[in-house]
Every structure is written in C-alpha cells, then in structure tokens.
Amino acid sequence: MTGIDISFEFFPPRSPDAVARLEQTRARLNAWRPSFFSVTFGAGGSTRELTLETAQAVTAATGVDCAPHISCLGTPQAELRAVIQRYVDVGIKRVVALRGDMPSGLTGFGELRYASELVAFIRQEAGDAFHIEVAAYPEFHPQATTAAADLQHFKTKVEAGANSAITQYFYNPDAYFRFLDSCAALGISLPIVPGIMPITNFSQLMRFSEMCGAEVPRWIVKRLRDFGDDREAIRAFGIDVTSALCERLVSGGAPGLHFYTMNQHEAATAILTNIGVNSSHGRQLDANHSPPAVD
Ligand code: FAD
C-alpha cells in the first residue's frame, strides 16, 4: 500500500492562551510526520503579520514547512507584492493562494479578482520560489454560475502555475471522485488532496457549512441534532463518520488528507489512528492502530 501525505491547517492564534494551545497542538500533530502545515490568512489581509509569524513559529518548532495562506480580494497589488517579497525573504517554500472573500465593510475588489490572477502574479513576482497550493471545490464553489464554468475556472487557476490543490471539506466521497474524473477529462493532472473537517461541534459545523457552501448530508444533520448538548456523543459520532470518509477516500486513491484542525489535535489524531495511518508518513500494511509517540 502506498503512503499518503498528511497536512494540518491552523489559524493564527490571537491570545496567549490560544498561542499555548497551538504550541501543544502542533507538537502532537508533528508526531504524524506531516508533509506540511498551513496557516490561514484573514480576509483582506487582516492577519498578514500574524499569519507569517505563526507559520515561522510552527516551522521553527517542528522542522516542517508551514505554508502561509495569501488571499487577494480587497488587497491592492502593491501590498500583495510586499507580502510575496516578505515570504521570499524569510525563506517560505510553500503558499496556499486564494481569492478570499470580501471582508465586511469593504466594497472594492482590489486589482486581482480571482485566485488564478493571484497565482499568475505570484509566479511573475517570485518565479518558482514557492510550491503553490490552490483551493478546489468537489461540490462546486457557492458563487459558481455552473459546474462546467467552475471546472474551467479551476483549470485556468491550475494552468496559471499551481502545483497542487486542497479541497473544500465535504462528507460525500462521490462528489470528490466525480470531481477527479472531471478534472482528468479536462487534462488537469495535479494532486487534489481532500480537505477534512472533523465533526466535533454541531452548531459550528452548520455555521461554517452555510458560509462556505459545503453540504452536510441530511442523515448526519438529523443524527447530530438528536444528540442535543451531549458533546461526547457528537464527538464520537463525528469521529466515526469522518474516519469512514477518510478510509473511503484513501482506499479510492486520494493522494493525501489535509485536516482543518481548528487548532485542536484530538479529532485528527483519533481519525488517523482509526484509519491506520502511521507516523512514517503513510499507512502500514498491518496497521497496529496505535498513535505515534509525541517527539
Ligand atoms: P477562485 O478560484 O478565484 O474562485 C472563486 C469563484 O470565482 C468561483 O466561483 C469561480 O468559479 C469563479 N471564477 C474564477 N475565475 C473566474 C473568472 N475568470 N471569471 C468568472 N468567474 C471566475 N479564505 C480566506 O480568506 N483565508 C484563507 O486562509 C483561506 N483558506 C482556504 C483554504 C482552503 C483549502 C480552501 C478550500 C478555502 C480557503 N479559503 C480561505 C476560502 C476561500 O477564500 C473562499 O472559498 C473563496 O470564496 C474562493 O477562493 P478561491 O481561491 O477558491 O477563488
């Protein structure tokens, strides 16, 4: 069985407690020997410094590349140029390039309107300094006019210079495999890694999914609702469902798993343990299903 690449996404912590929590999280997750970590970028560049600081701190503590995200909507080109240059100067090797969403209160789009334009701009400014990740949407982007148009826009973004893609989260593996088939039919051949959102909190999941257009299947919603305030039951069910999803994705040939960790290590650890991933960067033939020791 071939190995799979694991990666973990964080958001920049904003308080001393949150910083301490992330330090613990990154140490625990580093035991899985991830290919990389990544750190989100606030809409309109609102976390610009914090994103980079967090990414640098993660790499310094773990020895693993940490990709700062960068988004273009609502940010002038000159500012983006400065961010890209700073990433080059401090030795960043990988970035996640996104359009982003319009920050509330802002109306102008900035000069770059789509992620494909940002990817082209990064290549123009920094050449091959970075491995560029882009976003993909197996259930299609909520603003897409048609599925076919969304796929064409994805192809344009890839051809602008992306190296690999991470998907929005989803709970229907068929959407992912169909998306891969459509990409292959269009001649898109870069690795497309599923983004995994562990289910741990019902109201938060519904709020995020409403915002980003991810579908939570009705049967999952119904069951989660039945658990009411029983957090332990929600967590156990959520880990069960997400583990089964990951198992299906990996056995169907997904090249890796990218976890939206919400700066917590417990759920990702439980899922990776359940599906028999080991700490040597992939799955064992005879998985012993025990988590690796923390370094
Ligand atoms: P695009 O690829 O530009 O697509 C956006 C929409 O525009 C799509 O509907 C597409 O079909 C359409 N489109 C593209 N090109 C054209 C064109 N030429 N003409 C007409 N329509 C076009 N957001 C953040 O703010 N910070 C983050 O750190 C962040 N990290 C993320 C990480 C991942 C892995 C994912 C999946 C999403 C992340 N997001 C983040 C959310 C993302 O910014 C939003 O989903 C955003 O709405 C779209 O970004 P995109 O890069 O996919 O945009």
Coordinates of C-alpha atoms and ligand atoms in Angstrom, one line a residue:
M1 CA 0.0 0.0 0.0
T2 CA 1.4 3.4 -0.9
G3 CA 1.9 6.1 1.7
I4 CA -0.3 9.2 1.9
D5 CA 0.6 12.8 2.6
I6 CA -0.8 14.3 5.7
S7 CA -1.1 18.0 6.3
F8 CA -2.7 20.1 9.0
E9 CA -4.2 23.6 8.8
F10 CA -4.2 26.2 11.6
F11 CA -5.5 29.7 12.1
P12 CA -3.3 32.4 13.7
P13 CA -3.9 32.4 17.5
R14 CA -4.9 35.8 19.0
S15 CA -4.4 35.4 22.7
P16 CA -1.6 34.0 24.9
D17 CA -3.9 31.0 25.8
A18 CA -4.5 30.3 22.1
V19 CA -0.8 30.5 21.4
A20 CA -0.1 28.0 24.2
R21 CA -2.9 25.7 22.8
L22 CA -1.4 25.8 19.3
E23 CA 2.0 25.0 20.6
Q24 CA 0.6 21.8 22.2
T25 CA -1.4 21.0 19.0
R26 CA 1.5 21.4 16.6
A27 CA 3.7 19.2 18.8
R28 CA 1.1 16.5 18.9
L29 CA 0.4 16.6 15.2
N30 CA 4.0 16.7 14.3
A31 CA 4.2 13.2 15.6
W32 CA 2.3 12.1 12.5
R33 CA 5.2 13.4 10.3
P34 CA 3.1 15.7 8.1
S35 CA 4.3 16.8 4.7
F36 CA 3.4 20.4 5.7
F37 CA 1.4 22.6 8.0
S38 CA -0.5 25.7 6.8
V39 CA -1.8 28.9 8.4
T40 CA -4.9 30.8 7.2
F41 CA -4.9 34.5 6.1
G42 CA -7.6 36.8 7.3
A43 CA -10.0 38.3 4.8
G44 CA -8.5 41.5 3.2
G45 CA -5.0 40.7 4.8
S46 CA -6.3 41.3 8.3
T47 CA -3.9 38.7 9.8
R48 CA -1.0 39.4 7.4
E49 CA 1.8 39.7 10.1
L50 CA 0.2 37.1 12.4
T51 CA -0.1 34.6 9.6
L52 CA 3.6 34.8 8.8
E53 CA 4.6 34.9 12.4
T54 CA 2.6 31.8 13.2
A55 CA 3.9 29.9 10.1
Q56 CA 7.5 30.8 11.1
A57 CA 6.9 29.7 14.7
V58 CA 5.4 26.4 13.5
T59 CA 8.4 25.6 11.2
A60 CA 10.9 26.7 13.9
A61 CA 9.3 24.3 16.4
T62 CA 8.7 21.3 14.2
G63 CA 11.2 21.5 11.4
V64 CA 8.4 21.0 8.9
D65 CA 7.4 23.5 6.2
C66 CA 4.5 25.7 7.1
A67 CA 2.6 27.3 4.2
P68 CA 1.2 30.7 4.9
H69 CA -2.1 31.3 3.0
I70 CA -2.4 34.5 1.0
S71 CA -5.6 36.0 -0.5
C72 CA -6.1 38.8 -3.0
L73 CA -9.6 40.1 -2.8
G74 CA -9.8 43.6 -1.4
T75 CA -5.9 44.0 -1.3
P76 CA -4.0 46.3 -3.6
Q77 CA -1.4 44.7 -5.8
A78 CA 1.4 46.7 -4.2
E79 CA 0.5 45.2 -0.8
L80 CA 0.4 41.7 -2.2
R81 CA 3.8 42.3 -3.9
A82 CA 5.2 43.3 -0.4
V83 CA 3.7 40.2 1.2
I84 CA 5.1 37.9 -1.5
Q85 CA 8.5 39.5 -1.2
R86 CA 8.5 39.1 2.5
Y87 CA 7.6 35.4 2.1
V88 CA 10.6 35.0 -0.3
D89 CA 12.9 36.9 2.1
V90 CA 12.2 34.7 5.1
G91 CA 12.5 31.5 3.1
I92 CA 8.9 30.4 2.8
K93 CA 8.8 27.4 0.5
R94 CA 5.1 26.8 0.0
V95 CA 2.0 29.0 -0.1
V96 CA -1.8 28.5 -0.3
A97 CA -3.1 31.1 -2.9
L98 CA -6.7 32.1 -2.6
R99 CA -9.1 34.7 -3.8
G100 CA -10.6 35.0 -0.3
D101 CA -13.9 36.6 0.5
M102 CA -14.8 40.2 0.7
P103 CA -14.2 41.5 4.2
S104 CA -17.3 43.1 5.7
G105 CA -17.3 46.9 5.3
L106 CA -15.1 46.7 2.1
T107 CA -16.6 47.3 -1.3
G108 CA -13.7 47.5 -3.8
F109 CA -12.3 44.2 -5.2
G110 CA -8.7 45.2 -5.4
E111 CA -6.8 44.7 -8.7
L112 CA -6.8 40.9 -8.6
R113 CA -10.3 39.4 -8.7
Y114 CA -9.6 35.7 -8.9
A115 CA -7.2 33.2 -7.4
S116 CA -6.0 32.4 -11.0
E117 CA -4.8 36.0 -11.2
L118 CA -3.1 35.8 -7.8
V119 CA -1.3 32.6 -8.8
A120 CA 0.0 34.2 -12.1
F121 CA 1.0 37.3 -10.0
I122 CA 3.0 35.1 -7.5
R123 CA 4.8 33.4 -10.4
Q124 CA 5.5 36.7 -12.0
E125 CA 6.9 38.2 -8.8
A126 CA 8.6 35.1 -7.3
G127 CA 9.2 32.6 -10.1
D128 CA 9.5 29.1 -8.7
A129 CA 10.3 30.2 -5.1
F130 CA 7.1 28.5 -3.8
H131 CA 5.1 25.3 -4.2
I132 CA 1.7 26.8 -4.8
E133 CA -1.4 25.2 -3.4
V134 CA -4.9 26.3 -4.6
A135 CA -8.4 25.6 -3.5
A136 CA -10.7 23.1 -5.2
Y137 CA -14.5 22.5 -4.8
P138 CA -15.9 19.0 -5.4
E139 CA -19.4 20.3 -4.6
F140 CA -18.6 23.5 -6.6
H141 CA -17.9 27.0 -5.3
P142 CA -21.1 28.6 -3.9
Q143 CA -20.8 31.5 -6.4
A144 CA -20.2 29.3 -9.4
T145 CA -22.7 30.0 -12.2
T146 CA -22.5 26.4 -13.4
A147 CA -20.5 23.3 -12.6
A148 CA -18.8 23.4 -16.0
A149 CA -17.8 27.0 -15.6
D150 CA -16.3 26.3 -12.1
L151 CA -14.3 23.5 -13.6
Q152 CA -13.0 25.7 -16.4
H153 CA -12.0 28.4 -13.8
F154 CA -10.2 25.7 -11.8
K155 CA -8.3 24.6 -14.9
T156 CA -7.3 28.3 -15.6
K157 CA -6.1 28.6 -12.0
V158 CA -4.0 25.4 -12.3
E159 CA -2.6 26.5 -15.6
A160 CA -1.6 29.8 -14.1
G161 CA 1.0 27.9 -12.1
A162 CA -0.4 25.8 -9.2
N163 CA 1.4 22.7 -8.1
S164 CA -1.4 21.0 -6.1
A165 CA -4.8 21.6 -4.7
I166 CA -6.7 21.2 -1.4
T167 CA -10.4 20.8 -1.5
Q168 CA -13.1 22.5 0.5
Y169 CA -14.5 19.9 3.0
F170 CA -17.3 17.6 2.1
Y171 CA -18.9 14.5 3.5
N172 CA -19.9 12.8 0.2
P173 CA -16.9 10.9 -1.2
D174 CA -18.7 10.5 -4.6
A175 CA -18.5 14.3 -5.1
Y176 CA -14.7 14.1 -4.7
F177 CA -14.2 11.1 -7.0
R178 CA -16.5 12.6 -9.7
F179 CA -14.6 15.9 -9.4
L180 CA -11.3 14.0 -10.0
D181 CA -12.9 12.3 -13.1
S182 CA -14.0 15.7 -14.5
C183 CA -10.5 17.2 -13.9
A184 CA -8.9 14.2 -15.6
A185 CA -11.2 14.7 -18.6
L186 CA -10.1 18.3 -18.8
G187 CA -6.4 17.3 -18.7
I188 CA -5.9 18.6 -15.1
S189 CA -3.3 16.3 -13.6
L190 CA -2.1 17.9 -10.4
P191 CA -2.6 16.2 -7.0
I192 CA -6.0 17.2 -5.5
V193 CA -6.0 16.4 -1.8
P194 CA -9.3 16.2 0.1
G195 CA -9.8 18.8 2.9
I196 CA -11.2 17.0 6.0
M197 CA -13.3 18.9 8.6
P198 CA -13.6 16.6 11.7
I199 CA -17.1 16.9 13.1
T200 CA -16.9 18.0 16.8
N201 CA -19.4 20.7 17.2
F202 CA -22.9 20.8 15.6
S203 CA -23.7 24.5 15.6
Q204 CA -20.2 25.4 14.5
L205 CA -20.3 22.9 11.6
M206 CA -23.7 24.2 10.4
R207 CA -22.5 27.8 10.6
F208 CA -19.3 27.1 8.6
S209 CA -21.1 25.0 6.1
E210 CA -23.7 27.7 5.5
M211 CA -20.9 30.2 4.9
C212 CA -18.7 28.1 2.6
G213 CA -21.4 26.1 0.8
A214 CA -20.3 22.7 2.0
E215 CA -23.2 20.2 2.1
V216 CA -23.8 18.3 5.4
P217 CA -25.9 15.3 4.4
R218 CA -29.4 15.2 5.9
W219 CA -28.8 11.9 7.7
I220 CA -25.7 13.4 9.5
V221 CA -27.7 16.6 10.5
K222 CA -30.6 14.5 11.9
R223 CA -28.3 12.3 14.0
L224 CA -26.3 15.2 15.3
R225 CA -29.4 17.1 16.2
D226 CA -30.6 14.1 18.2
F227 CA -27.5 14.3 20.4
G228 CA -28.6 17.7 21.7
D229 CA -26.0 19.0 24.2
D230 CA -24.2 15.6 24.5
R231 CA -20.8 16.8 23.3
E232 CA -19.2 13.4 23.9
A233 CA -21.8 11.7 21.7
I234 CA -21.4 14.3 19.0
R235 CA -17.6 13.9 19.1
A236 CA -17.8 10.1 19.0
F237 CA -20.3 10.0 16.1
G238 CA -18.3 12.7 14.2
I239 CA -15.1 10.8 14.5
D240 CA -16.7 7.7 13.4
V241 CA -18.3 9.4 10.3
T242 CA -15.1 11.3 9.4
S243 CA -12.9 8.2 9.8
A244 CA -15.2 6.3 7.4
L245 CA -15.0 9.1 4.9
C246 CA -11.2 9.2 5.1
E247 CA -11.0 5.4 4.8
R248 CA -13.0 5.6 1.6
L249 CA -11.0 8.5 0.2
V250 CA -7.7 6.8 0.9
S251 CA -8.7 3.4 -0.4
G252 CA -10.2 5.2 -3.5
G253 CA -6.8 6.7 -4.3
A254 CA -6.8 10.2 -2.7
P255 CA -3.1 11.3 -2.6
G256 CA -3.3 12.7 0.9
L257 CA -5.5 14.2 3.6
H258 CA -5.5 17.8 4.7
F259 CA -7.1 18.4 8.1
Y260 CA -8.9 21.6 9.0
T261 CA -7.8 21.2 12.6
M262 CA -9.4 24.3 14.2
N263 CA -6.1 24.4 16.2
Q264 CA -7.1 21.1 18.0
H265 CA -5.2 17.9 17.7
E266 CA -7.6 15.4 19.3
A267 CA -10.0 14.7 16.4
A268 CA -7.4 14.5 13.7
T269 CA -5.4 12.1 16.0
A270 CA -8.4 9.9 16.6
I271 CA -9.2 9.7 12.8
L272 CA -5.6 9.0 11.7
T273 CA -5.4 6.3 14.4
N274 CA -8.8 4.8 13.3
I275 CA -7.7 4.5 9.7
G276 CA -4.3 3.0 10.4
V277 CA -2.0 5.8 9.3
N278 CA 1.3 5.5 11.0
S279 CA 3.9 8.1 11.8
S280 CA 6.3 7.1 8.9
H281 CA 4.3 9.2 6.5
G282 CA 1.7 6.7 5.5
R283 CA -0.4 3.6 6.1
Q284 CA 1.1 0.4 7.3
L285 CA 0.3 -2.9 5.7
D286 CA -0.7 -4.3 9.1
A287 CA -1.7 -1.2 10.8
N288 CA -1.4 -1.6 14.6
H289 CA -3.8 1.3 15.1
S290 CA -1.8 2.9 17.9
P291 CA -0.9 6.5 17.8
P292 CA 2.7 7.5 17.5
A293 CA 4.6 8.8 20.4
V294 CA 4.9 12.6 20.7
D295 CA 8.5 13.8 19.9
Ligands
FAD1 P1 -11.3 31.4 -7.1 O1 -10.6 30.2 -7.6 O2 -11.0 32.7 -7.7 O3 -12.9 31.1 -7.4 C1 -13.9 31.9 -6.8 C2 -15.1 31.9 -7.7 O4 -14.9 32.7 -8.8 C3 -15.6 30.6 -8.2 O5 -17.0 30.6 -8.2 C4 -15.0 30.5 -9.6 O6 -15.8 29.7 -10.5 C5 -15.1 32.0 -10.0 N1 -14.2 32.4 -11.0 C6 -12.9 32.1 -11.1 N2 -12.3 32.7 -12.1 C7 -13.2 33.3 -12.8 C8 -13.3 34.1 -14.0 N3 -12.2 34.4 -14.7 N4 -14.5 34.7 -14.4 C9 -15.6 34.4 -13.6 N5 -15.6 33.7 -12.5 C10 -14.5 33.2 -12.1 N6 -10.2 32.2 2.7 C11 -9.5 33.1 3.4 O7 -10.0 34.3 3.5 N7 -8.3 32.8 4.0 C12 -7.8 31.6 4.0 O8 -6.7 31.4 4.5 C13 -8.5 30.6 3.3 N8 -8.0 29.3 3.2 C14 -8.7 28.4 2.4 C15 -8.1 27.1 2.3 C16 -8.7 26.1 1.5 C17 -8.0 24.8 1.3 C18 -10.0 26.4 0.9 C19 -10.7 25.3 0.1 C20 -10.6 27.6 1.1 C21 -9.9 28.6 1.8 N9 -10.5 29.9 2.0 C22 -9.8 30.9 2.7 C23 -11.8 30.3 1.4 C24 -11.7 30.9 0.0 O9 -11.0 32.1 0.1 C25 -13.1 31.1 -0.5 O10 -13.7 29.8 -0.7 C26 -13.3 32.0 -1.7 O11 -14.7 32.2 -1.8 C27 -12.8 31.5 -3.0 O12 -11.5 31.4 -3.1 P2 -10.7 30.6 -4.3 O13 -9.3 30.8 -4.2 O14 -11.3 29.3 -4.5 O15 -11.3 31.5 -5.5

